[in-house]
């Protein structure tokens, strides 16, 4: 099974440009998440979605937006990228209903120049 | 304010020894705790979870939970060079649905 698929794997983006990071899961999980991971700062939650049609802000939501039109997809959009958004982005999912383990995608390495 | 604290390491242990990784947390209401392993350049993967006070064993791994002291640990017996990775402690984020809140991780190096 594929699990969680993220695209692209890596990207170099000019500052000021917009970009959407894609995330698709085939596990029929209700909950999905976006984290960013930076050296020395660990994994930080950007946005989350407990179920299709709902989203919420995590610890570091500024500069990012998400949507959850269906169960499988949870795209993350950077409207106008800045260098501080250079990071590794992980999409994750969990069954939902109660806090359980999160399953992670392979990550997207984004460099904003 | 980060709710999960871990020593960043690196923790260096010789092959065959026991590696002890520790994590403290601030939310007394936390009920479940997770240990993830992350190899360099890879995504985190779950090793173990624990809900009850005491020890939980799975192969060479033992998770220990002490809710009164707000302390959870991971022991790796007979450490192997392939165990060299960053170990992340996680617990539910009370402010963000079902999301997990992660510590910054402890880097473990097992030397041959």
Coordinates of N, CA and C in Angstrom, one line a residue:
Chain A
X1 N 0.9 -1.2 0.0 CA 0.0 0.0 0.0 C 0.9 1.2 0.0
X2 N 0.4 2.3 -0.6 CA 1.2 3.5 -0.8 C 1.3 4.3 0.5
X3 N 0.1 4.3 1.3 CA 0.2 5.1 2.5 C -0.1 6.5 2.3
X4 N 0.9 7.3 2.5 CA 0.8 8.8 2.3 C 1.9 9.2 1.2
X5 N 1.4 9.9 0.2 CA 2.3 10.3 -0.9 C 2.3 11.8 -0.9
X6 N 3.6 12.4 -0.9 CA 3.8 13.8 -1.0 C 4.5 14.2 -2.3
X7 N 4.1 15.3 -2.8 CA 4.8 15.8 -4.0 C 4.8 17.3 -4.0
X8 N 6.0 17.9 -4.5 CA 7.1 17.2 -5.0 C 8.0 16.7 -3.8
X9 N 9.1 15.9 -4.2 CA 10.0 15.5 -3.2 C 10.9 16.6 -2.7
X10 N 11.3 17.5 -3.7 CA 12.1 18.6 -3.3 C 11.8 19.7 -4.3
X11 N 12.0 21.0 -3.9 CA 11.7 22.1 -4.8 C 12.5 23.3 -4.3
X12 N 13.0 24.1 -5.3 CA 13.6 25.3 -5.1 C 12.6 26.4 -5.6
X13 N 12.3 27.3 -4.7 CA 11.3 28.3 -5.1 C 11.8 29.7 -4.8
X14 N 11.5 30.6 -5.8 CA 11.9 32.0 -5.6 C 11.0 32.7 -4.6
X15 N 11.6 33.5 -3.8 CA 10.8 34.3 -2.8 C 9.7 35.1 -3.5
X16 N 8.6 35.1 -2.9 CA 7.4 35.8 -3.5 C 6.5 35.0 -4.3
X17 N 7.0 33.8 -4.8 CA 6.2 32.9 -5.6 C 5.3 32.1 -4.7
X18 N 4.2 31.6 -5.3 CA 3.3 30.7 -4.5 C 3.6 29.3 -4.9
X19 N 3.2 28.4 -4.0 CA 3.4 27.0 -4.3 C 2.4 26.1 -3.4
X20 N 2.0 25.0 -4.0 CA 1.2 24.1 -3.3 C 1.9 22.8 -3.1
X21 N 2.0 22.3 -1.9 CA 2.6 21.0 -1.6 C 1.4 20.0 -1.5
X22 N 1.6 18.9 -2.2 CA 0.4 18.0 -2.3 C 0.6 16.8 -1.4
X23 N -0.5 16.3 -0.8 CA -0.5 15.2 0.1 C -1.7 14.4 -0.2
X24 N -1.5 13.1 -0.4 CA -2.6 12.2 -0.6 C -2.4 10.9 0.2
X25 N -3.5 10.5 0.8 CA -3.4 9.2 1.6 C -4.5 8.2 1.1
X26 N -4.1 7.0 1.2 CA -5.1 5.9 0.7 C -5.5 5.0 1.9
X27 N -5.4 5.5 3.1 CA -5.7 4.7 4.3 C -7.1 5.0 4.8
X28 N -7.8 5.9 4.2 CA -9.1 6.4 4.6 C -9.0 7.0 6.1
X29 N -7.9 7.6 6.4 CA -7.8 8.2 7.7 C -8.6 9.5 7.8
X30 N -9.3 9.7 8.9 CA -10.0 11.0 9.0 C -9.2 12.2 9.2
X31 N -8.1 12.0 10.0 CA -7.3 13.2 10.4 C -6.0 13.3 9.6
X32 N -5.7 14.5 9.2 CA -4.4 14.8 8.5 C -3.7 16.0 9.1
X33 N -2.4 16.1 8.8 CA -1.6 17.1 9.5 C -0.5 17.5 8.5
X34 N -0.1 18.8 8.7 CA 1.2 19.3 8.1 C 2.1 19.7 9.2
X35 N 3.3 19.2 9.1 CA 4.4 19.6 10.0 C 5.6 20.2 9.2
X36 N 6.3 21.0 9.8 CA 7.6 21.4 9.2 C 8.7 21.0 10.2
X37 N 9.8 20.6 9.7 CA 10.9 20.2 10.6 C 12.2 21.0 10.2
X38 N 12.7 21.7 11.2 CA 13.9 22.5 11.1 C 14.9 22.1 12.1
X39 N 16.2 22.2 11.7 CA 17.3 21.8 12.6 C 17.2 22.6 13.9
X40 N 17.2 21.9 15.0 CA 17.2 22.6 16.3 C 15.8 22.9 16.8
X41 N 14.8 22.8 15.9 CA 13.4 23.2 16.4 C 12.5 22.0 16.3
X42 N 12.9 20.9 15.8 CA 12.0 19.7 15.8 C 10.9 19.9 14.8
X43 N 9.9 19.0 15.0 CA 8.7 19.0 14.2 C 7.7 19.9 14.8
X44 N 7.2 20.9 14.0 CA 6.2 21.8 14.5 C 4.9 21.7 13.6
X45 N 3.8 21.7 14.2 CA 2.5 21.6 13.5 C 2.1 22.9 12.9
X46 N 1.8 22.8 11.6 CA 1.4 24.0 10.8 C -0.1 24.1 10.8
X47 N -0.8 23.1 10.3 CA -2.2 23.0 10.2 C -2.7 21.6 10.4
X48 N -3.9 21.4 10.8 CA -4.4 20.1 10.9 C -5.9 20.0 10.4
X49 N -6.3 18.8 10.2 CA -7.7 18.6 9.8 C -8.2 17.3 10.5
X50 N -9.2 17.4 11.3 CA -9.8 16.3 12.0 C -10.7 15.4 11.1
X51 N -11.3 16.0 10.1 CA -12.1 15.3 9.2 C -12.3 16.1 8.0
X52 N -12.7 15.5 6.9 CA -13.0 16.2 5.6 C -13.9 17.4 5.9
X53 N -13.5 18.6 5.3 CA -14.4 19.8 5.5 C -14.0 20.7 6.6
X54 N -13.1 20.2 7.5 CA -12.7 21.0 8.6 C -11.2 21.2 8.7
X55 N -10.7 22.3 9.1 CA -9.3 22.5 9.3 C -9.0 23.4 10.5
X56 N -7.8 23.3 11.0 CA -7.5 24.1 12.2 C -6.0 24.6 12.2
X57 N -5.7 25.6 12.9 CA -4.3 26.1 13.0 C -3.5 25.4 14.0
X58 N -2.3 25.1 13.7 CA -1.3 24.6 14.6 C -0.5 25.6 15.2
X59 N 0.8 25.2 15.5 CA 1.7 26.1 16.2 C 2.3 27.2 15.4
X60 N 2.5 26.9 14.1 CA 3.1 27.9 13.2 C 2.3 28.0 11.9
X61 N 1.1 28.6 11.9 CA 0.3 28.6 10.7 C 0.5 29.8 9.7
X62 N 1.2 30.8 10.2 CA 1.3 32.1 9.4 C 2.0 31.8 8.1
X63 N 1.4 32.3 7.0 CA 2.0 32.2 5.7 C 1.6 30.9 5.0
X64 N 0.8 30.1 5.6 CA 0.3 28.8 5.1 C -1.2 28.7 5.1
X65 N -1.7 28.0 4.1 CA -3.2 27.7 4.1 C -3.4 26.3 3.7
X66 N -4.5 25.7 4.1 CA -4.8 24.4 3.8 C -6.3 24.3 3.4
X67 N -6.6 23.2 2.8 CA -8.0 22.8 2.5 C -8.2 21.3 2.6
X68 N -9.4 20.9 2.9 CA -9.7 19.5 3.0 C -11.0 19.2 2.3
X69 N -11.0 19.1 1.0 CA -12.2 19.0 0.3 C -12.7 17.5 0.3
X70 N -11.8 16.6 0.6 CA -12.2 15.2 0.6 C -11.3 14.5 1.7
X71 N -11.6 13.2 1.9 CA -10.8 12.5 2.9 C -9.4 12.3 2.5
X72 N -9.1 12.1 1.2 CA -7.7 11.6 0.8 C -6.7 12.7 0.7
X73 N -7.1 14.0 0.4 CA -6.2 15.0 0.0 C -6.1 16.2 1.0
X74 N -4.9 16.6 1.2 CA -4.7 17.7 2.2 C -3.6 18.6 1.7
X75 N -3.8 19.5 0.7 CA -2.8 20.3 0.2 C -2.4 21.5 1.1
X76 N -1.1 21.8 1.0 CA -0.6 23.0 1.8 C -0.1 24.0 0.8
X77 N -0.6 25.3 1.0 CA -0.3 26.3 0.0 C 0.5 27.4 0.7
X78 N 1.6 27.8 0.1 CA 2.3 29.0 0.5 C 2.0 30.1 -0.5
X79 N 1.3 31.1 -0.1 CA 0.8 32.2 -1.0 C 1.9 33.0 -1.5
X80 N 2.9 33.4 -0.7 CA 4.0 34.2 -1.1 C 5.2 33.8 -0.3
X81 N 6.0 32.9 -0.9 CA 7.1 32.3 -0.1 C 8.1 33.3 0.4
X82 N 8.6 33.0 1.6 CA 9.8 33.8 2.1 C 10.9 32.8 2.5
X83 N 12.1 33.3 2.6 CA 13.2 32.4 2.9 C 13.1 31.6 4.2
X84 N 12.4 32.2 5.2 CA 12.2 31.5 6.5 C 11.3 30.3 6.4
X85 N 10.6 30.1 5.2 CA 9.8 28.9 5.0 C 10.6 27.8 4.4
X86 N 11.9 28.0 4.2 CA 12.8 26.9 3.8 C 12.8 25.9 4.9
X87 N 12.5 24.6 4.6 CA 12.3 23.6 5.6 C 12.0 22.3 4.9
X88 N 11.9 21.2 5.8 CA 11.3 20.0 5.3 C 9.9 19.9 5.8
X89 N 9.0 19.6 4.9 CA 7.6 19.6 5.2 C 7.1 18.1 5.2
X90 N 6.5 17.7 6.3 CA 5.9 16.4 6.4 C 4.4 16.4 6.5
X91 N 3.7 15.6 5.7 CA 2.3 15.4 5.8 C 2.1 14.1 6.6
X92 N 1.1 14.1 7.4 CA 0.9 12.9 8.2 C -0.6 12.7 8.3
X93 N -1.0 11.5 8.7 CA -2.4 11.2 8.9 C -2.6 10.2 10.1
X94 N -3.8 10.2 10.6 CA -4.1 9.2 11.7 C -5.6 8.9 11.6
X95 N -6.0 7.8 12.1 CA -7.4 7.4 12.0 C -8.4 8.4 12.5
X96 N -8.0 9.1 13.6 CA -8.9 10.1 14.2 C -9.8 9.4 15.2
X97 N -10.6 10.2 15.9 CA -11.5 9.7 16.9 C -10.9 9.8 18.3
X98 N -9.6 9.6 18.4 CA -8.8 9.7 19.6 C -7.4 9.9 19.2
X99 N -6.5 10.4 20.0 CA -5.1 10.6 19.7 C -4.5 9.2 19.5
X100 N -4.0 8.9 18.3 CA -3.3 7.7 18.0 C -2.0 8.0 17.2
X101 N -1.3 7.0 16.8 CA -0.1 7.3 16.1 C -0.4 7.9 14.8
X102 N 0.6 8.8 14.4 CA 0.5 9.4 13.1 C 1.4 8.7 12.1
X103 N 1.0 8.6 10.9 CA 1.8 8.0 9.8 C 2.2 9.1 8.9
X104 N 3.5 9.1 8.6 CA 4.1 10.2 7.8 C 4.4 9.9 6.4
X105 N 4.3 10.9 5.5 CA 4.7 10.8 4.2 C 6.3 11.0 4.2
X106 N 6.8 10.9 3.0 CA 8.3 10.9 2.8 C 8.9 12.3 3.0
X107 N 8.1 13.3 3.0 CA 8.6 14.6 3.1 C 8.8 15.4 1.8
X108 N 8.8 16.7 1.9 CA 9.1 17.6 0.8 C 10.2 18.6 1.3
X109 N 11.3 18.6 0.7 CA 12.4 19.5 1.0 C 12.2 20.8 0.2
X110 N 11.9 21.9 0.8 CA 11.6 23.2 0.1 C 12.7 24.2 0.5
X111 N 13.3 24.8 -0.6 CA 14.2 25.8 -0.4 C 13.7 27.1 -1.0
X112 N 13.6 28.1 -0.3 CA 13.1 29.4 -0.8 C 14.3 30.4 -0.9
X113 N 14.5 30.8 -2.1 CA 15.7 31.7 -2.3 C 15.3 33.1 -2.8
Chain B
X1 N 5.1 27.5 23.8 CA 5.8 26.8 24.8 C 5.8 25.3 24.5
X2 N 7.0 24.8 24.3 CA 7.1 23.4 24.0 C 6.8 22.5 25.2
X3 N 5.9 21.5 25.1 CA 5.4 20.7 26.2 C 6.2 19.5 26.4
X4 N 7.1 19.1 25.4 CA 7.8 17.9 25.5 C 9.3 18.2 25.4
X5 N 10.0 17.7 26.4 CA 11.4 18.0 26.5 C 12.3 16.8 26.3
X6 N 13.3 16.9 25.5 CA 14.3 15.8 25.3 C 15.6 16.4 25.2
X7 N 16.6 15.7 25.7 CA 18.0 16.1 25.5 C 18.4 15.8 24.1
X8 N 19.0 16.8 23.4 CA 19.3 16.7 22.0 C 20.4 15.7 21.7
X9 N 21.3 15.4 22.7 CA 22.4 14.5 22.5 C 23.5 15.2 21.8
X10 N 24.4 14.5 21.1 CA 24.2 13.1 20.8 C 24.5 12.2 22.0
X11 N 23.8 11.1 22.0 CA 24.0 10.1 23.0 C 24.8 9.0 22.3
X12 N 26.0 8.7 22.8 CA 26.8 7.7 22.2 C 27.0 6.5 23.1
X13 N 26.6 5.3 22.5 CA 26.8 4.0 23.3 C 27.5 3.0 22.4
X14 N 28.2 2.1 23.1 CA 28.9 1.1 22.3 C 27.9 0.0 21.9
X15 N 28.2 -0.7 20.8 CA 27.4 -1.8 20.3 C 27.2 -2.8 21.4
X16 N 26.0 -3.3 21.6 CA 25.7 -4.3 22.6 C 25.2 -3.7 23.9
X17 N 25.4 -2.4 24.1 CA 25.0 -1.8 25.4 C 23.5 -1.4 25.3
X18 N 23.1 -0.9 26.5 CA 21.7 -0.4 26.6 C 21.7 1.1 26.4
X19 N 20.9 1.5 25.5 CA 20.7 3.0 25.3 C 19.4 3.4 26.0
X20 N 19.5 4.5 26.7 CA 18.4 5.0 27.5 C 18.1 6.4 27.1
X21 N 16.9 6.6 26.5 CA 16.4 7.9 26.0 C 15.3 8.4 26.9
X22 N 15.3 9.6 27.2 CA 14.4 10.2 28.2 C 13.6 11.3 27.6
X23 N 12.4 11.5 28.2 CA 11.5 12.5 27.8 C 10.6 13.0 29.0
X24 N 10.5 14.3 29.1 CA 9.6 14.8 30.2 C 8.5 15.6 29.5
X25 N 7.4 15.7 30.1 CA 6.3 16.5 29.5 C 5.6 17.3 30.6
X26 N 4.8 18.3 30.2 CA 4.2 19.2 31.1 C 2.7 19.0 31.3
X27 N 2.1 18.4 30.4 CA 0.6 18.3 30.5 C 0.2 17.0 31.3
X28 N -0.2 17.3 32.5 CA -0.5 16.2 33.4 C -1.7 15.3 32.9
X29 N -2.5 15.9 32.0 CA -3.6 15.1 31.5 C -3.3 14.2 30.4
X30 N -2.0 14.2 29.9 CA -1.7 13.3 28.8 C -1.9 11.9 29.1
X31 N -2.5 11.1 28.2 CA -2.8 9.7 28.5 C -2.0 8.7 27.6
X32 N -1.5 9.2 26.5 CA -0.8 8.3 25.6 C 0.5 9.0 25.1
X33 N 1.5 8.1 24.9 CA 2.8 8.5 24.6 C 3.4 7.7 23.5
X34 N 4.2 8.3 22.6 CA 4.6 7.6 21.4 C 6.1 7.9 21.3
X35 N 6.8 6.9 20.8 CA 8.2 7.0 20.5 C 8.4 6.7 19.0
X36 N 9.0 7.7 18.3 CA 9.3 7.5 16.9 C 10.8 7.5 16.7
X37 N 11.2 6.9 15.6 CA 12.6 6.8 15.2 C 12.7 7.5 13.8
X38 N 13.7 8.4 13.6 CA 13.9 9.0 12.4 C 15.3 8.9 11.9
X39 N 15.5 8.2 10.8 CA 16.9 8.2 10.2 C 17.1 9.5 9.5
X40 N 18.3 9.8 9.3 CA 18.7 11.0 8.6 C 18.1 11.1 7.2
X41 N 17.4 12.1 6.9 CA 16.8 12.3 5.6 C 15.6 11.5 5.3
X42 N 15.1 10.8 6.4 CA 13.8 10.0 6.2 C 12.7 10.6 7.1
X43 N 11.6 10.0 7.0 CA 10.4 10.5 7.8 C 10.4 9.7 9.1
X44 N 9.7 10.2 10.1 CA 9.6 9.5 11.4 C 8.7 8.3 11.2
X45 N 9.1 7.2 12.0 CA 8.3 6.0 12.0 C 8.1 5.6 13.4
X46 N 6.9 5.1 13.7 CA 6.6 4.7 15.1 C 7.4 3.5 15.5
X47 N 7.9 3.5 16.8 CA 8.5 2.4 17.4 C 7.6 1.7 18.4
X48 N 7.1 2.6 19.3 CA 6.2 2.1 20.3 C 5.3 3.1 20.8
X49 N 4.2 2.7 21.4 CA 3.3 3.6 22.2 C 3.1 3.0 23.5
X50 N 2.7 3.9 24.5 CA 2.4 3.4 25.8 C 1.4 4.2 26.5
X51 N 0.4 3.6 27.1 CA -0.7 4.3 27.7 C -0.7 4.2 29.3
X52 N -0.2 3.1 29.8 CA -0.3 2.8 31.2 C 1.0 3.0 31.9
X53 N 1.0 3.3 33.2 CA 2.2 3.4 34.0 C 2.9 2.1 34.0
X54 N 4.2 2.1 34.0 CA 5.0 0.9 34.1 C 5.8 0.7 32.8
X55 N 6.1 -0.5 32.5 CA 6.9 -0.9 31.4 C 6.1 -1.6 30.3
X56 N 6.5 -1.4 29.1 CA 6.0 -2.1 27.9 C 7.1 -2.5 27.0
X57 N 7.2 -3.8 26.8 CA 8.3 -4.4 26.0 C 7.9 -4.8 24.7
X58 N 8.8 -4.6 23.7 CA 8.6 -5.0 22.3 C 9.9 -5.3 21.7
X59 N 10.3 -6.6 21.8 CA 11.6 -7.0 21.3 C 12.7 -6.4 22.1
X60 N 13.6 -5.7 21.4 CA 14.7 -5.0 22.1 C 14.3 -3.7 22.8
X61 N 13.1 -3.3 22.5 CA 12.7 -2.0 23.0 C 11.8 -2.1 24.2
X62 N 12.0 -1.2 25.2 CA 11.1 -1.1 26.3 C 10.8 0.3 26.6
X63 N 9.5 0.6 26.6 CA 9.0 2.0 27.0 C 8.6 2.0 28.5
X64 N 9.0 3.0 29.2 CA 8.7 3.1 30.6 C 8.0 4.4 30.8
X65 N 6.9 4.4 31.5 CA 6.0 5.5 31.8 C 5.8 5.7 33.3
X66 N 6.0 7.0 33.7 CA 5.8 7.3 35.1 C 5.0 8.6 35.1
X67 N 3.7 8.5 35.2 CA 2.8 9.7 35.0 C 2.9 10.6 36.2
X68 N 3.2 10.1 37.4 CA 3.4 11.0 38.6 C 4.5 11.9 38.4
X69 N 5.6 11.4 37.8 CA 6.8 12.2 37.6 C 6.8 12.9 36.2
X70 N 5.8 12.6 35.4 CA 5.7 13.1 34.0 C 6.9 12.8 33.2
X71 N 7.2 11.6 33.1 CA 8.5 11.1 32.6 C 8.2 9.8 31.8
X72 N 8.7 9.8 30.5 CA 8.6 8.6 29.7 C 10.0 8.3 29.1
X73 N 10.4 7.1 29.1 CA 11.7 6.7 28.6 C 11.6 5.6 27.6
X74 N 12.7 5.4 26.8 CA 12.8 4.3 25.9 C 14.1 3.7 26.1
X75 N 14.1 2.4 26.4 CA 15.4 1.6 26.5 C 15.6 0.8 25.3
X76 N 16.8 0.8 24.7 CA 17.1 -0.1 23.6 C 18.2 -1.1 24.1
X77 N 17.8 -2.3 24.2 CA 18.8 -3.3 24.6 C 19.6 -3.8 23.4
X78 N 20.9 -4.3 23.7 CA 21.7 -4.9 22.7 C 21.8 -3.9 21.5
X79 N 22.1 -2.7 21.8 CA 22.1 -1.6 20.7 C 23.0 -2.0 19.5
X80 N 22.5 -1.7 18.3 CA 23.2 -2.0 17.1 C 23.5 -0.7 16.3
X81 N 24.5 -0.7 15.5 CA 24.8 0.5 14.7 C 23.6 0.9 13.9
X82 N 22.7 0.0 13.5 CA 21.5 0.3 12.8 C 20.5 1.1 13.6
X83 N 20.7 1.1 14.9 CA 19.8 1.9 15.8 C 20.2 3.4 15.8
X84 N 21.3 3.7 15.2 CA 21.8 5.1 15.2 C 20.7 5.9 14.4
X85 N 20.1 6.9 15.1 CA 19.0 7.7 14.5 C 18.7 8.7 15.5
X86 N 17.7 9.5 15.2 CA 17.1 10.5 16.1 C 15.8 9.9 16.6
X87 N 15.6 9.9 17.9 CA 14.4 9.4 18.6 C 13.5 10.5 19.1
X88 N 12.3 10.5 18.7 CA 11.3 11.5 19.0 C 10.3 11.0 19.9
X89 N 10.1 11.8 21.0 CA 9.0 11.5 21.9 C 7.8 12.4 21.5
X90 N 6.6 11.8 21.6 CA 5.4 12.6 21.2 C 4.2 12.2 22.1
X91 N 3.3 13.2 22.2 CA 2.1 13.0 23.0 C 1.0 13.9 22.4
X92 N -0.2 13.6 22.6 CA -1.3 14.4 22.0 C -1.2 15.8 22.3
X93 N -1.5 16.6 21.3 CA -1.5 18.1 21.4 C -2.9 18.5 21.9
X94 N -3.1 18.9 23.1 CA -4.4 19.2 23.6 C -5.1 20.3 22.9
X95 N -4.4 21.1 22.1 CA -5.0 22.3 21.4 C -5.3 22.0 20.0
X96 N -4.9 20.9 19.4 CA -5.0 20.7 18.0 C -5.6 19.4 17.6
X97 N -6.8 19.1 18.0 CA -7.5 17.9 17.6 C -6.7 16.6 18.0
X98 N -6.4 15.8 17.0 CA -5.8 14.5 17.3 C -4.3 14.6 17.0
X99 N -3.8 15.8 16.7 CA -2.4 15.9 16.4 C -1.4 15.6 17.5
X100 N -0.2 15.1 17.2 CA 0.8 14.8 18.2 C 1.7 16.0 18.3
X101 N 2.2 16.2 19.5 CA 3.2 17.3 19.8 C 4.5 16.5 20.0
X102 N 5.5 16.9 19.3 CA 6.8 16.2 19.3 C 7.9 16.9 20.1
X103 N 8.7 16.2 20.8 CA 9.9 16.8 21.3 C 10.9 17.0 20.2
X104 N 12.0 17.7 20.5 CA 13.0 18.0 19.4 C 13.8 16.8 19.1
X105 N 13.8 15.7 19.9 CA 14.5 14.5 19.5 C 15.8 14.4 20.2
X106 N 16.3 13.1 20.4 CA 17.6 12.8 20.9 C 18.3 12.0 19.8
X107 N 19.5 12.5 19.5 CA 20.3 11.8 18.5 C 21.1 10.7 19.2
X108 N 21.0 9.5 18.7 CA 21.7 8.3 19.2 C 22.7 7.8 18.2
X109 N 23.9 7.6 18.7 CA 25.0 7.0 17.9 C 25.5 5.7 18.6
X110 N 25.3 4.6 17.9 CA 25.8 3.3 18.4 C 27.1 3.0 17.6
X111 N 28.2 2.9 18.4 CA 29.5 2.8 17.8 C 29.9 1.3 17.8
X112 N 30.5 0.8 16.7 CA 30.9 -0.6 16.6 C 32.0 -0.9 17.6

